[in-house]
């Protein structure tokens, strides 16, 4: 058991690239003490095997009643991570409540329902590639791939799934980006959360008046038919979670995959020549540059020993997905190397970047489908696409939760087809 005193790692609210810190922390162990914004003590589980065990541990909870500092009133109003702990929905519920809320949403993400979305995803991808080309034509051959392609694709899909009108989507993206930011001040954090809830309350009201074939209408019907199944607060909390998780993860995944492929042109060539599948590109990107770096929170319901380190009861714990993806103890001494052939190797270990256990990402099949279609169509049309700035010139997210860059200006090159 690790009882030696160590200086806790101070999480940088400004975010930045996590990989250097992750490697240093992993050398010390699979679990690290951390200081969260607001001088809140926490822990992070970084190693792949330790994280897998922790995510599925029966004595680890998601409900905020287990967060000791929050329960005792030691968390200041406007704390930037408050939404992750306090929003009412399936990601902050345990046991029967979690199963009830998850069952209400899961029908929209069955294999059959996801596959039925394929034609619409393909159609939307083609429209956005046209938009990307027009944007590059207006701006001297350079366009922000993130703004014109990687964001509107998953936001469009989740918006249609939820019945969110198109005019709300850019505003919802802006607000969700503020909600997941870890460097935001208390006043802005509170304002962003209030506005996000207000917009989604208006969306729910509109769907209540004009029900459609969408998930929000189905959730409202479940609430109205049997109030015990879904409260109004849980309805809005579910919409908050669906909007954020339903587009931010895929947005970062697409952005990170394009950066990785452009930085490894030999591997891009292998994919374009059919030697490796686009699905393999998606899986290797999820492992190598996870779209979510440190996801808040889980809480041990008793003092828990993970890989020899004690995590005290009620401690807020971050799931270190980006660290686990490059853990050499599991992924090999070349874990820090991007390798699109890795997912097909017999010794490959599946990553944890979309979670594990009861809270495994419900939208994982949809995210994988969106990313696979988008990357294949993007590089089929623009095989010579390249970043307009060097990697060092790209500005990172202001968050240690999301892992990507704020913008990805690219030159498209000559199109094909």
mmCIF file of C-alpha atoms in Angstrom:
data_model
loop_
_atom_site.group_PDB
_atom_site.id
_atom_site.type_symbol
_atom_site.label_atom_id
_atom_site.label_comp_id
_atom_site.label_asym_id
_atom_site.label_seq_id
_atom_site.Cartn_x
_atom_site.Cartn_y
_atom_site.Cartn_z
ATOM 1 C CA UNK A 1 0.000 0.000 0.000
ATOM 2 C CA UNK A 2 1.265 3.468 -0.930
ATOM 3 C CA UNK A 3 1.531 5.572 2.264
ATOM 4 C CA UNK A 4 4.457 7.789 1.215
ATOM 5 C CA UNK A 5 3.736 11.542 1.169
ATOM 6 C CA UNK A 6 3.660 13.024 -2.311
ATOM 7 C CA UNK A 7 2.820 16.492 -3.504
ATOM 8 C CA UNK A 8 -0.597 16.321 -5.181
ATOM 9 C CA UNK A 9 -0.704 17.120 -8.882
ATOM 10 C CA UNK A 10 -2.396 20.460 -9.441
ATOM 11 C CA UNK A 11 -4.845 20.193 -12.333
ATOM 12 C CA UNK A 12 -4.325 23.124 -14.701
ATOM 13 C CA UNK A 13 -7.697 24.854 -15.197
ATOM 14 C CA UNK A 14 -6.434 26.151 -18.552
ATOM 15 C CA UNK A 15 -6.184 22.610 -19.850
ATOM 16 C CA UNK A 16 -3.468 22.140 -22.428
ATOM 17 C CA UNK A 17 -2.041 18.922 -23.835
ATOM 18 C CA UNK A 18 -2.284 16.272 -21.089
ATOM 19 C CA UNK A 19 0.178 13.691 -22.329
ATOM 20 C CA UNK A 20 3.440 14.922 -20.792
ATOM 21 C CA UNK A 21 1.854 15.238 -17.333
ATOM 22 C CA UNK A 22 0.145 11.882 -17.778
ATOM 23 C CA UNK A 23 3.427 10.133 -18.567
ATOM 24 C CA UNK A 24 5.110 11.693 -15.546
ATOM 25 C CA UNK A 25 2.259 10.729 -13.236
ATOM 26 C CA UNK A 26 2.088 7.184 -14.590
ATOM 27 C CA UNK A 27 5.750 6.697 -13.747
ATOM 28 C CA UNK A 28 4.786 7.304 -10.091
ATOM 29 C CA UNK A 29 1.759 5.040 -10.090
ATOM 30 C CA UNK A 30 -1.686 4.265 -11.454
ATOM 31 C CA UNK A 31 -3.485 6.562 -8.977
ATOM 32 C CA UNK A 32 -2.579 10.177 -8.177
ATOM 33 C CA UNK A 33 -3.712 12.747 -5.643
ATOM 34 C CA UNK A 34 -4.800 15.940 -7.407
ATOM 35 C CA UNK A 35 -5.887 19.463 -6.546
ATOM 36 C CA UNK A 36 -8.962 20.567 -8.463
ATOM 37 C CA UNK A 37 -9.932 24.195 -9.183
ATOM 38 C CA UNK A 38 -10.993 25.997 -6.023
ATOM 39 C CA UNK A 39 -8.407 24.107 -3.970
ATOM 40 C CA UNK A 40 -10.653 21.040 -3.809
ATOM 41 C CA UNK A 41 -8.792 17.820 -3.004
ATOM 42 C CA UNK A 42 -9.384 14.939 -5.385
ATOM 43 C CA UNK A 43 -7.818 11.866 -6.945
ATOM 44 C CA UNK A 44 -7.262 10.641 -10.493
ATOM 45 C CA UNK A 45 -7.090 7.044 -11.675
ATOM 46 C CA UNK A 46 -4.626 6.948 -14.562
ATOM 47 C CA UNK A 47 -3.473 3.393 -15.257
ATOM 48 C CA UNK A 48 -5.513 1.260 -17.645
ATOM 49 C CA UNK A 49 -5.937 -1.774 -15.373
ATOM 50 C CA UNK A 50 -6.624 0.363 -12.292
ATOM 51 C CA UNK A 51 -9.158 2.500 -14.176
ATOM 52 C CA UNK A 52 -10.948 -0.555 -15.545
ATOM 53 C CA UNK A 53 -11.282 -1.954 -12.040
ATOM 54 C CA UNK A 54 -12.334 1.382 -10.573
ATOM 55 C CA UNK A 55 -15.019 2.083 -13.200
ATOM 56 C CA UNK A 56 -16.700 -1.257 -12.517
ATOM 57 C CA UNK A 57 -16.170 -1.360 -8.748
ATOM 58 C CA UNK A 58 -19.422 -2.005 -6.844
ATOM 59 C CA UNK A 59 -18.424 0.409 -4.063
ATOM 60 C CA UNK A 60 -17.887 3.408 -6.332
ATOM 61 C CA UNK A 61 -20.846 5.764 -6.778
ATOM 62 C CA UNK A 62 -21.816 8.577 -9.151
ATOM 63 C CA UNK A 63 -24.439 10.345 -7.040
ATOM 64 C CA UNK A 64 -23.359 13.689 -5.561
ATOM 65 C CA UNK A 65 -24.684 12.740 -2.123
ATOM 66 C CA UNK A 66 -21.453 10.751 -1.808
ATOM 67 C CA UNK A 67 -19.271 13.839 -2.525
ATOM 68 C CA UNK A 68 -18.177 14.723 1.010
ATOM 69 C CA UNK A 69 -16.983 18.291 0.395
ATOM 70 C CA UNK A 70 -20.149 19.159 -1.533
ATOM 71 C CA UNK A 71 -22.421 17.602 1.084
ATOM 72 C CA UNK A 72 -20.640 19.523 3.841
ATOM 73 C CA UNK A 73 -21.004 22.853 2.015
ATOM 74 C CA UNK A 74 -17.314 23.298 1.235
ATOM 75 C CA UNK A 75 -17.798 23.825 -2.520
ATOM 76 C CA UNK A 76 -18.234 27.470 -3.497
ATOM 77 C CA UNK A 77 -21.134 28.589 -5.731
ATOM 78 C CA UNK A 78 -20.087 28.764 -9.381
ATOM 79 C CA UNK A 79 -17.483 26.027 -9.014
ATOM 80 C CA UNK A 80 -16.558 25.223 -12.647
ATOM 81 C CA UNK A 81 -17.010 21.465 -12.197
ATOM 82 C CA UNK A 82 -20.343 21.677 -10.373
ATOM 83 C CA UNK A 83 -22.461 20.606 -13.348
ATOM 84 C CA UNK A 84 -20.625 17.289 -13.588
ATOM 85 C CA UNK A 85 -21.601 16.544 -9.995
ATOM 86 C CA UNK A 86 -25.047 18.056 -9.624
ATOM 87 C CA UNK A 87 -26.911 17.784 -12.943
ATOM 88 C CA UNK A 88 -29.797 15.327 -12.589
ATOM 89 C CA UNK A 89 -29.429 12.497 -15.084
ATOM 90 C CA UNK A 90 -28.099 9.030 -15.663
ATOM 91 C CA UNK A 91 -24.417 10.035 -15.374
ATOM 92 C CA UNK A 92 -24.990 11.165 -11.778
ATOM 93 C CA UNK A 93 -27.345 8.378 -10.727
ATOM 94 C CA UNK A 94 -26.756 4.989 -9.145
ATOM 95 C CA UNK A 95 -28.592 1.696 -8.877
ATOM 96 C CA UNK A 96 -32.305 1.693 -9.689
ATOM 97 C CA UNK A 97 -32.322 5.414 -10.566
ATOM 98 C CA UNK A 98 -29.507 4.876 -13.071
ATOM 99 C CA UNK A 99 -31.240 1.877 -14.640
ATOM 100 C CA UNK A 100 -34.548 3.778 -14.852
ATOM 101 C CA UNK A 101 -33.024 6.836 -16.535
ATOM 102 C CA UNK A 102 -30.787 4.825 -18.843
ATOM 103 C CA UNK A 103 -33.690 2.644 -19.994
ATOM 104 C CA UNK A 104 -35.660 5.743 -21.026
ATOM 105 C CA UNK A 105 -32.849 6.896 -23.324
ATOM 106 C CA UNK A 106 -31.394 3.581 -24.494
ATOM 107 C CA UNK A 107 -34.151 2.900 -27.024
ATOM 108 C CA UNK A 108 -32.767 5.699 -29.195
ATOM 109 C CA UNK A 109 -29.336 4.054 -29.310
ATOM 110 C CA UNK A 110 -30.047 0.434 -30.156
ATOM 111 C CA UNK A 111 -27.992 -1.033 -33.009
ATOM 112 C CA UNK A 112 -31.046 -0.912 -35.271
ATOM 113 C CA UNK A 113 -31.911 2.707 -34.472
ATOM 114 C CA UNK A 114 -28.298 3.821 -34.939
ATOM 115 C CA UNK A 115 -28.031 2.018 -38.276
ATOM 116 C CA UNK A 116 -31.231 3.744 -39.416
ATOM 117 C CA UNK A 117 -29.394 7.058 -38.975
ATOM 118 C CA UNK A 118 -26.671 6.125 -41.475
ATOM 119 C CA UNK A 119 -28.311 7.672 -44.580
ATOM 120 C CA UNK A 120 -28.952 10.947 -42.750
ATOM 121 C CA UNK A 121 -25.378 11.056 -41.422
ATOM 122 C CA UNK A 122 -24.058 10.465 -44.938
ATOM 123 C CA UNK A 123 -26.317 13.192 -46.334
ATOM 124 C CA UNK A 124 -25.324 15.671 -43.637
ATOM 125 C CA UNK A 125 -21.634 14.840 -44.139
ATOM 126 C CA UNK A 126 -21.899 15.622 -47.867
ATOM 127 C CA UNK A 127 -23.634 18.941 -47.134
ATOM 128 C CA UNK A 128 -20.978 19.939 -44.611
ATOM 129 C CA UNK A 129 -18.126 19.062 -46.979
ATOM 130 C CA UNK A 130 -19.687 21.481 -49.461
ATOM 131 C CA UNK A 131 -19.858 24.093 -46.686
ATOM 132 C CA UNK A 132 -16.222 23.440 -45.801
ATOM 133 C CA UNK A 133 -15.156 23.934 -49.417
ATOM 134 C CA UNK A 134 -17.140 27.175 -49.662
ATOM 135 C CA UNK A 135 -15.599 28.471 -46.436
ATOM 136 C CA UNK A 136 -12.104 27.735 -47.774
ATOM 137 C CA UNK A 137 -12.982 29.491 -51.017
ATOM 138 C CA UNK A 138 -14.006 32.614 -49.114
ATOM 139 C CA UNK A 139 -10.921 32.703 -46.899
ATOM 140 C CA UNK A 140 -7.995 32.233 -49.236
ATOM 141 C CA UNK A 141 -8.076 28.444 -49.286
ATOM 142 C CA UNK A 142 -8.099 28.003 -45.475
ATOM 143 C CA UNK A 143 -11.101 26.920 -43.393
ATOM 144 C CA UNK A 144 -11.621 25.915 -39.771
ATOM 145 C CA UNK A 145 -12.435 22.224 -40.031
ATOM 146 C CA UNK A 146 -13.696 22.169 -36.465
ATOM 147 C CA UNK A 147 -16.207 24.965 -36.971
ATOM 148 C CA UNK A 148 -17.434 24.027 -40.439
ATOM 149 C CA UNK A 149 -17.355 20.225 -40.274
ATOM 150 C CA UNK A 150 -16.380 18.482 -37.021
ATOM 151 C CA UNK A 151 -18.830 20.433 -34.827
ATOM 152 C CA UNK A 152 -21.972 20.759 -36.979
ATOM 153 C CA UNK A 153 -22.013 17.069 -37.897
ATOM 154 C CA UNK A 154 -22.511 15.568 -34.409
ATOM 155 C CA UNK A 155 -24.472 18.608 -33.249
ATOM 156 C CA UNK A 156 -26.783 18.209 -36.241
ATOM 157 C CA UNK A 157 -27.275 14.504 -35.549
ATOM 158 C CA UNK A 158 -27.924 14.857 -31.813
ATOM 159 C CA UNK A 159 -30.072 17.928 -32.509
ATOM 160 C CA UNK A 160 -32.296 15.948 -34.854
ATOM 161 C CA UNK A 161 -32.411 13.022 -32.423
ATOM 162 C CA UNK A 162 -33.566 15.332 -29.637
ATOM 163 C CA UNK A 163 -35.836 17.493 -31.779
ATOM 164 C CA UNK A 164 -33.756 20.648 -31.250
ATOM 165 C CA UNK A 165 -34.441 23.221 -33.955
ATOM 166 C CA UNK A 166 -31.409 24.230 -36.027
ATOM 167 C CA UNK A 167 -31.424 27.838 -34.829
ATOM 168 C CA UNK A 168 -30.577 26.721 -31.274
ATOM 169 C CA UNK A 169 -27.618 24.479 -32.093
ATOM 170 C CA UNK A 170 -24.738 26.927 -32.348
ATOM 171 C CA UNK A 171 -25.867 28.610 -29.129
ATOM 172 C CA UNK A 172 -26.059 25.216 -27.404
ATOM 173 C CA UNK A 173 -22.535 24.392 -28.565
ATOM 174 C CA UNK A 174 -21.221 27.686 -27.178
ATOM 175 C CA UNK A 175 -22.945 27.117 -23.852
ATOM 176 C CA UNK A 176 -21.859 23.494 -23.537
ATOM 177 C CA UNK A 177 -18.258 24.545 -24.234
ATOM 178 C CA UNK A 178 -18.505 26.990 -21.339
ATOM 179 C CA UNK A 179 -20.049 24.363 -19.071
ATOM 180 C CA UNK A 180 -17.157 21.913 -19.639
ATOM 181 C CA UNK A 181 -14.490 24.635 -19.339
ATOM 182 C CA UNK A 182 -12.427 24.340 -16.162
ATOM 183 C CA UNK A 183 -10.936 27.853 -16.232
ATOM 184 C CA UNK A 184 -14.248 29.715 -16.212
ATOM 185 C CA UNK A 185 -15.037 32.150 -13.380
ATOM 186 C CA UNK A 186 -17.949 31.604 -10.984
ATOM 187 C CA UNK A 187 -20.224 34.278 -12.449
ATOM 188 C CA UNK A 188 -19.757 33.075 -16.019
ATOM 189 C CA UNK A 189 -20.163 29.437 -14.949
ATOM 190 C CA UNK A 190 -23.463 30.170 -13.223
ATOM 191 C CA UNK A 191 -24.683 32.277 -16.151
ATOM 192 C CA UNK A 192 -23.785 29.598 -18.722
ATOM 193 C CA UNK A 193 -25.570 26.904 -16.738
ATOM 194 C CA UNK A 194 -28.665 29.062 -16.274
ATOM 195 C CA UNK A 195 -28.797 29.906 -19.970
ATOM 196 C CA UNK A 196 -28.246 26.282 -21.036
ATOM 197 C CA UNK A 197 -31.077 25.116 -18.780
ATOM 198 C CA UNK A 198 -33.313 27.937 -20.057
ATOM 199 C CA UNK A 199 -32.728 27.053 -23.721
ATOM 200 C CA UNK A 200 -33.380 23.358 -23.147
ATOM 201 C CA UNK A 201 -36.449 24.112 -21.043
ATOM 202 C CA UNK A 202 -37.780 26.104 -24.006
ATOM 203 C CA UNK A 203 -36.944 23.200 -26.351
ATOM 204 C CA UNK A 204 -38.818 20.798 -24.075
ATOM 205 C CA UNK A 205 -41.801 23.154 -23.896
ATOM 206 C CA UNK A 206 -41.915 23.366 -27.703
ATOM 207 C CA UNK A 207 -41.783 19.587 -28.033
ATOM 208 C CA UNK A 208 -44.507 19.304 -25.398
ATOM 209 C CA UNK A 209 -46.768 21.521 -27.507
ATOM 210 C CA UNK A 210 -45.763 19.930 -30.826
ATOM 211 C CA UNK A 211 -44.576 16.354 -30.203
ATOM 212 C CA UNK A 212 -42.523 14.702 -32.923
ATOM 213 C CA UNK A 213 -40.607 11.525 -33.634
ATOM 214 C CA UNK A 214 -37.712 12.530 -31.404
ATOM 215 C CA UNK A 215 -36.228 11.567 -28.060
ATOM 216 C CA UNK A 216 -37.362 14.717 -26.225
ATOM 217 C CA UNK A 217 -40.977 14.059 -27.171
ATOM 218 C CA UNK A 218 -40.618 10.439 -26.007
ATOM 219 C CA UNK A 219 -39.153 11.558 -22.679
ATOM 220 C CA UNK A 220 -41.957 14.083 -22.176
ATOM 221 C CA UNK A 221 -44.515 11.357 -22.891
ATOM 222 C CA UNK A 222 -42.843 9.155 -20.286
ATOM 223 C CA UNK A 223 -42.938 12.026 -17.778
ATOM 224 C CA UNK A 224 -46.599 12.810 -18.457
ATOM 225 C CA UNK A 225 -47.778 9.199 -18.473
ATOM 226 C CA UNK A 226 -46.075 8.304 -15.230
ATOM 227 C CA UNK A 227 -44.447 11.066 -13.195
ATOM 228 C CA UNK A 228 -42.525 8.494 -11.188
ATOM 229 C CA UNK A 229 -40.531 7.560 -14.272
ATOM 230 C CA UNK A 230 -39.061 10.997 -14.993
ATOM 231 C CA UNK A 231 -39.233 14.319 -13.159
ATOM 232 C CA UNK A 232 -38.998 17.699 -14.893
ATOM 233 C CA UNK A 233 -35.544 18.228 -13.382
ATOM 234 C CA UNK A 234 -34.405 14.834 -14.675
ATOM 235 C CA UNK A 235 -35.835 15.619 -18.114
ATOM 236 C CA UNK A 236 -33.831 18.847 -18.413
ATOM 237 C CA UNK A 237 -30.754 17.226 -16.853
ATOM 238 C CA UNK A 238 -30.964 14.419 -19.385
ATOM 239 C CA UNK A 239 -31.155 16.919 -22.247
ATOM 240 C CA UNK A 240 -28.136 18.802 -20.842
ATOM 241 C CA UNK A 241 -26.104 15.605 -20.700
ATOM 242 C CA UNK A 242 -27.245 14.433 -24.129
ATOM 243 C CA UNK A 243 -26.369 17.729 -25.803
ATOM 244 C CA UNK A 244 -22.919 17.930 -24.205
ATOM 245 C CA UNK A 245 -21.932 14.263 -24.500
ATOM 246 C CA UNK A 246 -23.733 13.851 -27.815
ATOM 247 C CA UNK A 247 -21.546 16.289 -29.713
ATOM 248 C CA UNK A 248 -18.453 17.326 -27.698
ATOM 249 C CA UNK A 249 -16.964 13.816 -27.675
ATOM 250 C CA UNK A 250 -17.414 13.226 -31.415
ATOM 251 C CA UNK A 251 -16.277 16.777 -32.191
ATOM 252 C CA UNK A 252 -12.996 16.166 -30.358
ATOM 253 C CA UNK A 253 -12.647 12.670 -31.810
ATOM 254 C CA UNK A 254 -12.934 13.967 -35.381
ATOM 255 C CA UNK A 255 -10.582 16.878 -34.739
ATOM 256 C CA UNK A 256 -7.974 14.667 -33.084
ATOM 257 C CA UNK A 257 -8.188 12.007 -35.820
ATOM 258 C CA UNK A 258 -7.582 14.562 -38.579
ATOM 259 C CA UNK A 259 -4.603 15.997 -36.659
ATOM 260 C CA UNK A 260 -3.190 12.509 -36.105
ATOM 261 C CA UNK A 261 -3.539 11.434 -39.728
ATOM 262 C CA UNK A 262 -2.096 14.666 -41.079
ATOM 263 C CA UNK A 263 0.859 14.222 -38.737
ATOM 264 C CA UNK A 264 1.371 10.638 -39.941
ATOM 265 C CA UNK A 265 0.953 10.814 -43.715
ATOM 266 C CA UNK A 266 2.365 7.312 -44.200
ATOM 267 C CA UNK A 267 -0.467 5.920 -42.107
ATOM 268 C CA UNK A 268 -3.044 8.062 -43.893
ATOM 269 C CA UNK A 269 -1.780 6.565 -47.150
ATOM 270 C CA UNK A 270 -2.291 3.037 -45.764
ATOM 271 C CA UNK A 271 -5.902 3.870 -44.927
ATOM 272 C CA UNK A 272 -6.582 5.516 -48.291
ATOM 273 C CA UNK A 273 -5.154 2.465 -50.054
ATOM 274 C CA UNK A 274 -7.398 0.128 -48.092
ATOM 275 C CA UNK A 275 -4.694 -1.575 -46.024
ATOM 276 C CA UNK A 276 -6.320 -0.403 -42.787
ATOM 277 C CA UNK A 277 -9.968 0.400 -42.075
ATOM 278 C CA UNK A 278 -11.393 3.749 -41.042
ATOM 279 C CA UNK A 279 -12.828 1.971 -38.007
ATOM 280 C CA UNK A 280 -9.245 1.179 -36.977
ATOM 281 C CA UNK A 281 -8.374 4.877 -37.296
ATOM 282 C CA UNK A 282 -11.254 5.756 -34.980
ATOM 283 C CA UNK A 283 -10.225 3.184 -32.358
ATOM 284 C CA UNK A 284 -6.564 4.202 -32.413
ATOM 285 C CA UNK A 285 -7.496 7.879 -32.096
ATOM 286 C CA UNK A 286 -9.750 7.080 -29.146
ATOM 287 C CA UNK A 287 -6.830 5.311 -27.475
ATOM 288 C CA UNK A 288 -3.974 7.624 -28.452
ATOM 289 C CA UNK A 289 -5.657 11.005 -28.036
ATOM 290 C CA UNK A 290 -8.873 10.390 -26.094
ATOM 291 C CA UNK A 291 -11.524 13.069 -26.743
ATOM 292 C CA UNK A 292 -12.209 13.244 -22.991
ATOM 293 C CA UNK A 293 -9.082 13.480 -20.882
ATOM 294 C CA UNK A 294 -10.244 13.507 -17.242
ATOM 295 C CA UNK A 295 -13.929 12.862 -16.666
ATOM 296 C CA UNK A 296 -15.531 14.007 -13.369
ATOM 297 C CA UNK A 297 -16.654 12.375 -10.990
ATOM 298 C CA UNK A 298 -16.922 9.108 -9.109
ATOM 299 C CA UNK A 299 -16.879 8.706 -5.325
ATOM 300 C CA UNK A 300 -15.837 5.688 -3.240
ATOM 301 C CA UNK A 301 -18.533 4.876 -0.694
ATOM 302 C CA UNK A 302 -15.824 3.665 1.689
ATOM 303 C CA UNK A 303 -12.050 4.036 1.836
ATOM 304 C CA UNK A 304 -10.933 2.096 -1.209
ATOM 305 C CA UNK A 305 -7.522 0.746 -2.155
ATOM 306 C CA UNK A 306 -6.822 0.830 -5.888
ATOM 307 C CA UNK A 307 -3.476 -0.478 -7.121
ATOM 308 C CA UNK A 308 -2.015 -0.042 -3.644
ATOM 309 C CA UNK A 309 -3.213 3.542 -3.131
ATOM 310 C CA UNK A 310 -5.984 4.481 -0.711
ATOM 311 C CA UNK A 311 -8.753 6.694 -2.097
ATOM 312 C CA UNK A 312 -10.657 8.081 0.902
ATOM 313 C CA UNK A 313 -14.422 7.730 1.058
ATOM 314 C CA UNK A 314 -16.287 10.624 -0.565
ATOM 315 C CA UNK A 315 -13.301 11.863 -2.599
ATOM 316 C CA UNK A 316 -14.143 13.238 -6.065
ATOM 317 C CA UNK A 317 -12.236 11.033 -8.510
ATOM 318 C CA UNK A 318 -11.346 11.824 -12.113
ATOM 319 C CA UNK A 319 -11.319 9.022 -14.682
ATOM 320 C CA UNK A 320 -8.040 9.559 -16.539
ATOM 321 C CA UNK A 321 -8.952 8.302 -20.002
ATOM 322 C CA UNK A 322 -6.127 10.016 -21.897
ATOM 323 C CA UNK A 323 -3.548 8.630 -19.464
ATOM 324 C CA UNK A 324 -4.965 5.098 -19.561
ATOM 325 C CA UNK A 325 -4.858 5.158 -23.366
ATOM 326 C CA UNK A 326 -1.084 5.581 -23.324
ATOM 327 C CA UNK A 327 -0.322 3.362 -20.332
ATOM 328 C CA UNK A 328 2.794 1.380 -21.351
ATOM 329 C CA UNK A 329 2.037 -1.277 -18.747
ATOM 330 C CA UNK A 330 -0.927 -2.376 -20.870
ATOM 331 C CA UNK A 331 -0.457 -0.908 -24.349
ATOM 332 C CA UNK A 332 3.270 -1.661 -24.618
ATOM 333 C CA UNK A 333 6.443 0.355 -24.717
ATOM 334 C CA UNK A 334 5.220 2.013 -27.930
ATOM 335 C CA UNK A 335 1.977 3.192 -26.300
ATOM 336 C CA UNK A 336 2.840 6.823 -27.064
ATOM 337 C CA UNK A 337 3.058 6.087 -30.805
ATOM 338 C CA UNK A 338 0.065 6.557 -33.100
ATOM 339 C CA UNK A 339 -0.308 3.321 -35.071
ATOM 340 C CA UNK A 340 -3.452 2.639 -37.107
ATOM 341 C CA UNK A 341 -2.481 -1.027 -37.444
ATOM 342 C CA UNK A 342 -2.580 -1.490 -33.658
ATOM 343 C CA UNK A 343 -6.324 -2.256 -33.291
ATOM 344 C CA UNK A 344 -5.930 -5.235 -35.624
ATOM 345 C CA UNK A 345 -2.976 -6.755 -33.787
ATOM 346 C CA UNK A 346 -3.668 -9.908 -31.752
ATOM 347 C CA UNK A 347 -1.966 -8.357 -28.695
ATOM 348 C CA UNK A 348 -4.036 -5.145 -28.815
ATOM 349 C CA UNK A 349 -5.915 -4.195 -25.644
ATOM 350 C CA UNK A 350 -9.207 -2.381 -26.003
ATOM 351 C CA UNK A 351 -9.087 1.204 -24.759
ATOM 352 C CA UNK A 352 -11.360 2.663 -22.068
ATOM 353 C CA UNK A 353 -11.947 6.043 -23.703
ATOM 354 C CA UNK A 354 -15.709 5.574 -23.937
ATOM 355 C CA UNK A 355 -15.988 4.240 -20.418
ATOM 356 C CA UNK A 356 -16.486 0.813 -18.883
ATOM 357 C CA UNK A 357 -19.058 -0.915 -16.725
ATOM 358 C CA UNK A 358 -22.610 0.243 -15.989
ATOM 359 C CA UNK A 359 -21.886 3.809 -17.167
ATOM 360 C CA UNK A 360 -20.320 2.830 -20.506
ATOM 361 C CA UNK A 361 -21.136 5.528 -23.067
ATOM 362 C CA UNK A 362 -24.620 4.872 -24.398
ATOM 363 C CA UNK A 363 -23.857 6.824 -27.574
ATOM 364 C CA UNK A 364 -20.637 4.960 -28.406
ATOM 365 C CA UNK A 365 -22.033 3.170 -31.504
ATOM 366 C CA UNK A 366 -23.375 6.466 -32.854
ATOM 367 C CA UNK A 367 -20.091 8.302 -32.210
ATOM 368 C CA UNK A 368 -18.150 5.549 -33.959
ATOM 369 C CA UNK A 369 -20.482 5.602 -36.959
ATOM 370 C CA UNK A 370 -20.362 9.401 -37.276
ATOM 371 C CA UNK A 371 -16.570 9.490 -37.040
ATOM 372 C CA UNK A 372 -16.034 6.624 -39.488
ATOM 373 C CA UNK A 373 -18.339 8.098 -42.130
ATOM 374 C CA UNK A 374 -17.011 11.636 -41.659
ATOM 375 C CA UNK A 375 -13.318 10.708 -41.908
ATOM 376 C CA UNK A 376 -13.802 8.429 -44.900
ATOM 377 C CA UNK A 377 -15.776 11.040 -46.852
ATOM 378 C CA UNK A 378 -13.503 13.918 -45.823
ATOM 379 C CA UNK A 379 -10.287 12.301 -47.038
ATOM 380 C CA UNK A 380 -11.931 10.728 -50.089
ATOM 381 C CA UNK A 381 -12.816 14.233 -51.242
ATOM 382 C CA UNK A 382 -9.727 16.052 -49.908
ATOM 383 C CA UNK A 383 -6.878 13.504 -49.702
ATOM 384 C CA UNK A 384 -4.253 16.278 -49.655
ATOM 385 C CA UNK A 385 -5.876 18.141 -46.750
ATOM 386 C CA UNK A 386 -3.292 19.554 -44.360
ATOM 387 C CA UNK A 387 -3.292 21.816 -41.284
ATOM 388 C CA UNK A 388 -2.655 25.484 -42.011
ATOM 389 C CA UNK A 389 -0.756 25.808 -38.714
ATOM 390 C CA UNK A 390 1.881 23.591 -37.108
ATOM 391 C CA UNK A 391 0.677 21.493 -34.168
ATOM 392 C CA UNK A 392 2.487 23.800 -31.737
ATOM 393 C CA UNK A 393 0.510 26.758 -33.105
ATOM 394 C CA UNK A 394 -2.908 25.270 -32.311
ATOM 395 C CA UNK A 395 -4.660 26.650 -29.229
ATOM 396 C CA UNK A 396 -5.822 23.977 -26.785
ATOM 397 C CA UNK A 397 -9.168 23.669 -25.016
ATOM 398 C CA UNK A 398 -9.518 25.655 -21.798
ATOM 399 C CA UNK A 399 -10.358 22.473 -19.956
ATOM 400 C CA UNK A 400 -8.726 19.359 -18.554
ATOM 401 C CA UNK A 401 -11.994 17.505 -19.251
ATOM 402 C CA UNK A 402 -12.187 17.868 -23.030
ATOM 403 C CA UNK A 403 -8.998 17.037 -24.923
ATOM 404 C CA UNK A 404 -8.552 18.816 -28.239
ATOM 405 C CA UNK A 405 -7.889 22.196 -29.825
ATOM 406 C CA UNK A 406 -10.209 25.185 -30.149
ATOM 407 C CA UNK A 407 -9.844 25.488 -33.918
ATOM 408 C CA UNK A 408 -8.255 23.469 -36.710
ATOM 409 C CA UNK A 409 -7.538 25.674 -39.755
ATOM 410 C CA UNK A 410 -6.806 23.496 -42.789
ATOM 411 C CA UNK A 411 -5.918 23.800 -46.437
ATOM 412 C CA UNK A 412 -8.091 21.420 -48.398
ATOM 413 C CA UNK A 413 -5.950 20.899 -51.488
ATOM 414 C CA UNK A 414 -7.411 19.803 -54.805
ATOM 415 C CA UNK A 415 -10.706 17.906 -54.341
ATOM 416 C CA UNK A 416 -11.448 14.557 -55.925
ATOM 417 C CA UNK A 417 -14.733 13.443 -57.285
#
